[in-house]
GROMACS .gro file of N, CA and C in nm:
model
  375
    1PHE      N    1  10.131  15.509   4.290
    1PHE     CA    2  10.220  15.565   4.188
    1PHE      C    3  10.141  15.598   4.064
    2PRO      N    4  10.156  15.721   4.014
    2PRO     CA    5  10.089  15.753   3.887
    2PRO      C    6  10.154  15.674   3.775
    3SER      N    7  10.071  15.616   3.695
    3SER     CA    8  10.123  15.537   3.580
    3SER      C    9  10.023  15.532   3.471
    4HIS      N   10  10.073  15.503   3.349
    4HIS     CA   11   9.986  15.474   3.240
    4HIS      C   12  10.050  15.369   3.154
    5ASP      N   13   9.965  15.288   3.097
    5ASP     CA   14  10.010  15.172   3.019
    5ASP      C   15  10.002  15.208   2.873
    6ILE      N   16  10.111  15.199   2.800
    6ILE     CA   17  10.111  15.223   2.656
    6ILE      C   18  10.171  15.100   2.593
    7GLY      N   19  10.128  15.064   2.474
    7GLY     CA   20  10.191  14.951   2.409
    7GLY      C   21  10.104  14.889   2.306
    8HIS      N   22  10.160  14.846   2.198
    8HIS     CA   23  10.080  14.791   2.090
    8HIS      C   24  10.123  14.652   2.047
    9TYR      N   25  10.233  14.605   2.106
    9TYR     CA   26  10.289  14.476   2.066
    9TYR      C   27  10.248  14.372   2.169
   10ARG      N   28  10.239  14.251   2.122
   10ARG     CA   29  10.210  14.137   2.210
   10ARG      C   30  10.325  14.121   2.312
   11ASN      N   31  10.292  14.107   2.437
   11ASN     CA   32  10.388  14.092   2.546
   11ASN      C   33  10.478  14.213   2.564
   12TYR      N   34  10.440  14.326   2.508
   12TYR     CA   35  10.520  14.447   2.519
   12TYR      C   36  10.440  14.551   2.598
   13LYS      N   37  10.495  14.602   2.701
   13LYS     CA   38  10.427  14.704   2.780
   13LYS      C   39  10.529  14.818   2.806
   14ARG      N   40  10.481  14.938   2.813
   14ARG     CA   41  10.562  15.050   2.858
   14ARG      C   42  10.485  15.121   2.962
   15LEU      N   43  10.550  15.140   3.076
   15LEU     CA   44  10.479  15.195   3.192
   15LEU      C   45  10.564  15.307   3.253
   16SER      N   46  10.498  15.419   3.278
   16SER     CA   47  10.566  15.530   3.345
   16SER      C   48  10.541  15.517   3.496
   17VAL      N   49  10.653  15.514   3.573
   17VAL     CA   50  10.647  15.500   3.720
   17VAL      C   51  10.736  15.606   3.782
   18ILE      N   52  10.732  15.617   3.911
   18ILE     CA   53  10.818  15.706   3.986
   18ILE      C   54  10.917  15.620   4.066
   19ASP      N   55  11.046  15.653   4.048
   19ASP     CA   56  11.149  15.574   4.125
   19ASP      C   57  11.153  15.619   4.270
   20SER      N   58  11.244  15.561   4.346
   20SER     CA   59  11.259  15.593   4.492
   20SER      C   60  11.307  15.735   4.514
   21LEU      N   61  11.365  15.798   4.413
   21LEU     CA   62  11.410  15.935   4.427
   21LEU      C   63  11.312  16.042   4.379
   22GLY      N   64  11.190  15.991   4.338
   22GLY     CA   65  11.085  16.081   4.288
   22GLY      C   66  11.095  16.117   4.144
   23GLN      N   67  11.183  16.046   4.067
   23GLN     CA   68  11.200  16.076   3.926
   23GLN      C   69  11.103  15.989   3.842
   24SER      N   70  11.053  16.045   3.736
   24SER     CA   71  10.969  15.970   3.643
   24SER      C   72  11.058  15.884   3.555
   25VAL      N   73  11.021  15.755   3.545
   25VAL     CA   74  11.100  15.655   3.473
   25VAL      C   75  11.006  15.572   3.387
   26PHE      N   76  11.049  15.538   3.265
   26PHE     CA   77  10.976  15.446   3.183
   26PHE      C   78  11.031  15.307   3.199
   27LEU      N   79  10.942  15.211   3.226
   27LEU     CA   80  10.977  15.067   3.225
   27LEU      C   81  10.934  15.020   3.084
   28MET      N   82  11.025  14.940   3.025
   28MET     CA   83  11.011  14.913   2.880
   28MET      C   84  10.966  14.768   2.849
   29SER      N   85  10.927  14.690   2.951
   29SER     CA   86  10.885  14.553   2.920
   29SER      C   87  10.799  14.500   3.038
   30SER      N   88  10.729  14.395   3.009
   30SER     CA   89  10.644  14.336   3.118
   30SER      C   90  10.737  14.279   3.223
   31LEU      N   91  10.858  14.233   3.190
   31LEU     CA   92  10.949  14.179   3.290
   31LEU      C   93  11.004  14.291   3.379
   32GLU      N   94  11.031  14.405   3.321
   32GLU     CA   95  11.077  14.521   3.403
   32GLU      C   96  10.968  14.562   3.497
   33ILE      N   97  10.843  14.556   3.452
   33ILE     CA   98  10.726  14.589   3.535
   33ILE      C   99  10.715  14.489   3.651
   34GLU      N  100  10.736  14.359   3.620
   34GLU     CA  101  10.733  14.255   3.726
   34GLU      C  102  10.843  14.288   3.832
   35PHE      N  103  10.962  14.324   3.786
   35PHE     CA  104  11.072  14.347   3.879
   35PHE      C  105  11.044  14.475   3.961
   36TYR      N  106  10.988  14.575   3.895
   36TYR     CA  107  10.949  14.696   3.968
   36TYR      C  108  10.846  14.664   4.079
   37ASN      N  109  10.747  14.580   4.043
   37ASN     CA  110  10.648  14.544   4.144
   37ASN      C  111  10.715  14.469   4.259
   38TYR      N  112  10.809  14.383   4.230
   38TYR     CA  113  10.881  14.312   4.338
   38TYR      C  114  10.953  14.414   4.426
   39LEU      N  115  11.021  14.512   4.368
   39LEU     CA  116  11.097  14.609   4.443
   39LEU      C  117  11.001  14.690   4.530
   40THR      N  118  10.889  14.733   4.469
   40THR     CA  119  10.793  14.815   4.545
   40THR      C  120  10.732  14.736   4.661
   41MET      N  121  10.690  14.614   4.637
   41MET     CA  122  10.629  14.529   4.742
   41MET      C  123  10.726  14.503   4.858
   42ASN      N  124  10.855  14.501   4.827
   42ASN     CA  125  10.958  14.472   4.929
   42ASN      C  126  11.031  14.594   4.981
   43ASN      N  127  10.976  14.714   4.945
   43ASN     CA  128  11.033  14.842   4.989
   43ASN      C  129  11.180  14.854   4.960
   44ILE      N  130  11.221  14.806   4.844
   44ILE     CA  131  11.362  14.816   4.801
   44ILE      C  132  11.379  14.945   4.722
   45GLN      N  133  11.470  15.030   4.765
   45GLN     CA  134  11.498  15.158   4.705
   45GLN      C  135  11.574  15.140   4.573
   46TRP      N  136  11.528  15.207   4.470
   46TRP     CA  137  11.593  15.193   4.337
   46TRP      C  138  11.582  15.326   4.259
   47LYS      N  139  11.662  15.333   4.160
   47LYS     CA  140  11.658  15.447   4.065
   47LYS      C  141  11.697  15.396   3.927
   48LYS      N  142  11.676  15.483   3.826
   48LYS     CA  143  11.721  15.448   3.688
   48LYS      C  144  11.875  15.477   3.689
   49PRO      N  145  11.956  15.386   3.648
   49PRO     CA  146  12.101  15.405   3.651
   49PRO      C  147  12.149  15.502   3.545
   50ASN      N  148  12.263  15.558   3.567
   50ASN     CA  149  12.332  15.639   3.465
   50ASN      C  150  12.376  15.543   3.351
   51SER      N  151  12.400  15.600   3.234
   51SER     CA  152  12.452  15.523   3.126
   51SER      C  153  12.593  15.479   3.155
   52ILE      N  154  12.633  15.365   3.101
   52ILE     CA  155  12.765  15.309   3.123
   52ILE      C  156  12.830  15.296   2.984
   53SER      N  157  12.955  15.343   2.973
   53SER     CA  158  13.025  15.331   2.846
   53SER      C  159  13.099  15.199   2.838
   54TYR      N  160  13.116  15.153   2.713
   54TYR     CA  161  13.201  15.037   2.686
   54TYR      C  162  13.250  15.044   2.541
   55ILE      N  163  13.356  14.974   2.518
   55ILE     CA  164  13.420  14.976   2.384
   55ILE      C  165  13.405  14.836   2.320
   56ASP      N  166  13.358  14.834   2.197
   56ASP     CA  167  13.340  14.707   2.128
   56ASP      C  168  13.474  14.654   2.073
   57ASN      N  169  13.466  14.542   1.999
   57ASN     CA  170  13.587  14.477   1.951
   57ASN      C  171  13.662  14.554   1.840
   58ILE      N  172  13.597  14.657   1.784
   58ILE     CA  173  13.669  14.736   1.684
   58ILE      C  174  13.706  14.876   1.738
   59GLY      N  175  13.694  14.895   1.868
   59GLY     CA  176  13.734  15.016   1.932
   59GLY      C  177  13.632  15.128   1.936
   60LYS      N  178  13.510  15.100   1.897
   60LYS     CA  179  13.407  15.203   1.900
   60LYS      C  180  13.344  15.211   2.039
   61VAL      N  181  13.321  15.336   2.085
   61VAL     CA  182  13.265  15.357   2.218
   61VAL      C  183  13.112  15.353   2.205
   62HIS      N  184  13.046  15.282   2.297
   62HIS     CA  185  12.898  15.275   2.300
   62HIS      C  186  12.854  15.314   2.438
   63TRP      N  187  12.730  15.351   2.449
   63TRP     CA  188  12.665  15.381   2.580
   63TRP      C  189  12.551  15.282   2.602
   64TYR      N  190  12.550  15.226   2.720
   64TYR     CA  191  12.450  15.125   2.757
   64TYR      C  192  12.372  15.179   2.876
   65LYS      N  193  12.237  15.173   2.871
   65LYS     CA  194  12.150  15.223   2.973
   65LYS      C  195  12.085  15.103   3.045
   66PRO      N  196  12.138  15.071   3.167
   66PRO     CA  197  12.077  14.957   3.241
   66PRO      C  198  11.937  14.988   3.286
   67ASP      N  199  11.869  14.886   3.338
   67ASP     CA  200  11.728  14.896   3.379
   67ASP      C  201  11.706  14.949   3.518
   68PHE      N  202  11.784  14.902   3.620
   68PHE     CA  203  11.761  14.941   3.754
   68PHE      C  204  11.896  14.959   3.827
   69HIS      N  205  11.898  15.048   3.927
   69HIS     CA  206  12.011  15.062   4.016
   69HIS      C  207  11.951  15.046   4.158
   70ILE      N  208  11.990  14.939   4.227
   70ILE     CA  209  11.942  14.918   4.362
   70ILE      C  210  12.028  15.004   4.457
   71ILE      N  211  11.968  15.098   4.521
   71ILE     CA  212  12.042  15.200   4.596
   71ILE      C  213  12.119  15.142   4.712
   72ASN      N  214  12.052  15.063   4.798
   72ASN     CA  215  12.118  15.017   4.921
   72ASN      C  216  12.239  14.923   4.895
   73THR      N  217  12.229  14.837   4.795
   73THR     CA  218  12.337  14.743   4.763
   73THR      C  219  12.429  14.792   4.650
   74ASN      N  220  12.392  14.907   4.591
   74ASN     CA  221  12.468  14.961   4.481
   74ASN      C  222  12.487  14.864   4.363
   75GLU      N  223  12.383  14.788   4.332
   75GLU     CA  224  12.385  14.690   4.224
   75GLU      C  225  12.313  14.746   4.101
   76ILE      N  226  12.370  14.719   3.988
   76ILE     CA  227  12.306  14.751   3.858
   76ILE      C  228  12.236  14.622   3.810
   77ILE      N  229  12.107  14.636   3.775
   77ILE     CA  230  12.027  14.522   3.735
   77ILE      C  231  11.985  14.538   3.589
   78GLU      N  232  12.010  14.434   3.512
   78GLU     CA  233  11.967  14.432   3.368
   78GLU      C  234  11.865  14.317   3.357
   79ILE      N  235  11.750  14.350   3.303
   79ILE     CA  236  11.643  14.251   3.281
   79ILE      C  237  11.649  14.209   3.133
   80LYS      N  238  11.654  14.079   3.107
   80LYS     CA  239  11.656  14.025   2.973
   80LYS      C  240  11.548  13.915   2.959
   81GLY      N  241  11.447  13.943   2.881
   81GLY     CA  242  11.347  13.840   2.852
   81GLY      C  243  11.411  13.724   2.779
   82TYR      N  244  11.492  13.760   2.677
   82TYR     CA  245  11.569  13.661   2.604
   82TYR      C  246  11.709  13.714   2.596
   83PHE      N  247  11.804  13.631   2.638
   83PHE     CA  248  11.942  13.674   2.645
   83PHE      C  249  12.015  13.629   2.517
   84TRP      N  250  11.997  13.710   2.411
   84TRP     CA  251  12.055  13.675   2.277
   84TRP      C  252  12.204  13.683   2.283
   85ASN      N  253  12.268  13.615   2.189
   85ASN     CA  254  12.414  13.609   2.183
   85ASN      C  255  12.475  13.749   2.174
   86ASN      N  256  12.416  13.839   2.092
   86ASN     CA  257  12.473  13.975   2.083
   86ASN      C  258  12.462  14.049   2.215
   87ASP      N  259  12.356  14.024   2.293
   87ASP     CA  260  12.342  14.084   2.426
   87ASP      C  261  12.450  14.027   2.521
   88LYS      N  262  12.476  13.898   2.508
   88LYS     CA  263  12.578  13.836   2.594
   88LYS      C  264  12.713  13.897   2.566
   89ILE      N  265  12.747  13.918   2.440
   89ILE     CA  266  12.877  13.980   2.406
   89ILE      C  267  12.883  14.120   2.459
   90LYS      N  268  12.777  14.200   2.437
   90LYS     CA  269  12.773  14.337   2.486
   90LYS      C  270  12.787  14.343   2.641
   91MET      N  271  12.715  14.254   2.711
   91MET     CA  272  12.720  14.258   2.856
   91MET      C  273  12.857  14.210   2.905
   92LYS      N  274  12.918  14.118   2.831
   92LYS     CA  275  13.055  14.076   2.872
   92LYS      C  276  13.149  14.191   2.865
   93TRP      N  277  13.142  14.272   2.759
   93TRP     CA  278  13.226  14.394   2.744
   93TRP      C  279  13.197  14.494   2.856
   94VAL      N  280  13.068  14.518   2.885
   94VAL     CA  281  13.027  14.612   2.989
   94VAL      C  282  13.082  14.571   3.124
   95ILE      N  283  13.069  14.445   3.158
   95ILE     CA  284  13.114  14.393   3.285
   95ILE      C  285  13.267  14.397   3.297
   96GLU      N  286  13.333  14.349   3.192
   96GLU     CA  287  13.483  14.347   3.195
   96GLU      C  288  13.540  14.486   3.203
   97GLN      N  289  13.477  14.585   3.134
   97GLN     CA  290  13.531  14.721   3.129
   97GLN      C  291  13.487  14.810   3.242
   98ASN      N  292  13.400  14.759   3.331
   98ASN     CA  293  13.352  14.837   3.444
   98ASN      C  294  13.360  14.751   3.570
   99PRO      N  295  13.482  14.707   3.608
   99PRO     CA  296  13.497  14.619   3.720
   99PRO      C  297  13.457  14.679   3.854
  100ASN      N  298  13.441  14.810   3.859
  100ASN     CA  299  13.402  14.876   3.984
  100ASN      C  300  13.251  14.867   4.006
  101LEU      N  301  13.175  14.820   3.907
  101LEU     CA  302  13.029  14.808   3.920
  101LEU      C  303  12.991  14.663   3.946
  102THR      N  304  12.887  14.645   4.027
  102THR     CA  305  12.828  14.515   4.042
  102THR      C  306  12.708  14.509   3.951
  103ILE      N  307  12.719  14.426   3.848
  103ILE     CA  308  12.609  14.417   3.746
  103ILE      C  309  12.555  14.278   3.748
  104LYS      N  310  12.422  14.271   3.765
  104LYS     CA  311  12.351  14.139   3.765
  104LYS      C  312  12.254  14.137   3.651
  105ILE      N  313  12.243  14.022   3.588
  105ILE     CA  314  12.153  14.005   3.474
  105ILE      C  315  12.043  13.905   3.516
  106TYR      N  316  11.919  13.946   3.505
  106TYR     CA  317  11.804  13.857   3.538
  106TYR      C  318  11.736  13.826   3.406
  107THR      N  319  11.721  13.702   3.382
  107THR     CA  320  11.645  13.653   3.264
  107THR      C  321  11.504  13.620   3.307
  108LYS      N  322  11.424  13.593   3.207
  108LYS     CA  323  11.281  13.554   3.235
  108LYS      C  324  11.279  13.438   3.330
  109LYS      N  325  11.370  13.342   3.316
  109LYS     CA  326  11.374  13.223   3.401
  109LYS      C  327  11.399  13.261   3.543
  110GLU      N  328  11.502  13.344   3.571
  110GLU     CA  329  11.531  13.388   3.706
  110GLU      C  330  11.416  13.468   3.772
  111LEU      N  331  11.351  13.548   3.688
  111LEU     CA  332  11.242  13.632   3.741
  111LEU      C  333  11.126  13.549   3.790
  112LYS      N  334  11.113  13.425   3.741
  112LYS     CA  335  11.008  13.338   3.787
  112LYS      C  336  11.021  13.305   3.934
  113THR      N  337  11.143  13.312   3.989
  113THR     CA  338  11.161  13.282   4.129
  113THR      C  339  11.164  13.406   4.215
  114ILE      N  340  11.110  13.515   4.161
  114ILE     CA  341  11.114  13.643   4.231
  114ILE      C  342  11.048  13.643   4.366
  115GLY      N  343  10.956  13.553   4.394
  115GLY     CA  344  10.894  13.544   4.526
  115GLY      C  345  10.988  13.496   4.632
  116GLY      N  346  11.093  13.427   4.592
  116GLY     CA  347  11.195  13.381   4.689
  116GLY      C  348  11.294  13.490   4.720
  117LYS      N  349  11.381  13.461   4.811
  117LYS     CA  350  11.483  13.560   4.853
  117LYS      C  351  11.596  13.568   4.751
  118SER      N  352  11.617  13.460   4.676
  118SER     CA  353  11.730  13.459   4.581
  118SER      C  354  11.681  13.483   4.440
  119ILE      N  355  11.713  13.602   4.388
  119ILE     CA  356  11.675  13.631   4.254
  119ILE      C  357  11.795  13.676   4.176
  120GLY      N  358  11.796  13.647   4.046
  120GLY     CA  359  11.907  13.694   3.961
  120GLY      C  360  12.011  13.591   3.933
  121THR      N  361  12.112  13.633   3.865
  121THR     CA  362  12.222  13.550   3.826
  121THR      C  363  12.355  13.612   3.857
  122ASP      N  364  12.453  13.531   3.846
  122ASP     CA  365  12.594  13.578   3.855
  122ASP      C  366  12.623  13.661   3.732
  123THR      N  367  12.727  13.739   3.738
  123THR     CA  368  12.769  13.815   3.617
  123THR      C  369  12.861  13.735   3.532
  124THR      N  370  12.893  13.608   3.568
  124THR     CA  371  12.978  13.528   3.479
  124THR      C  372  12.895  13.489   3.358
  125LEU      N  373  12.954  13.504   3.242
  125LEU     CA  374  12.878  13.477   3.119
  125LEU      C  375  12.937  13.356   3.047
   0.00000   0.00000   0.00000
């Protein structure tokens, strides 16, 4: 895969890769790169998901861009190095307002078990 590494911050990497549909995609963290490597090594088909809309507690519409869409299982994957409280609230709104989507959140802790068959977490927050 053609790629180049850009980044100036500690533990921050940005990598350009090609998804399973031949589209150029930027991975925005070292954890996303780890998950990409896992998908590639296991021949799991993926693409960059479409943006998902949600409405916050004051009625404002926002757009959220998830990290991965696993094609065969139709799962949306969000990678979180640190799952801050504001992220938890946002993801709760996204999940509640998009019940037709299967959204899984993987934190740094879950990604450590990526070598096993069971990776990720439930969408219950």
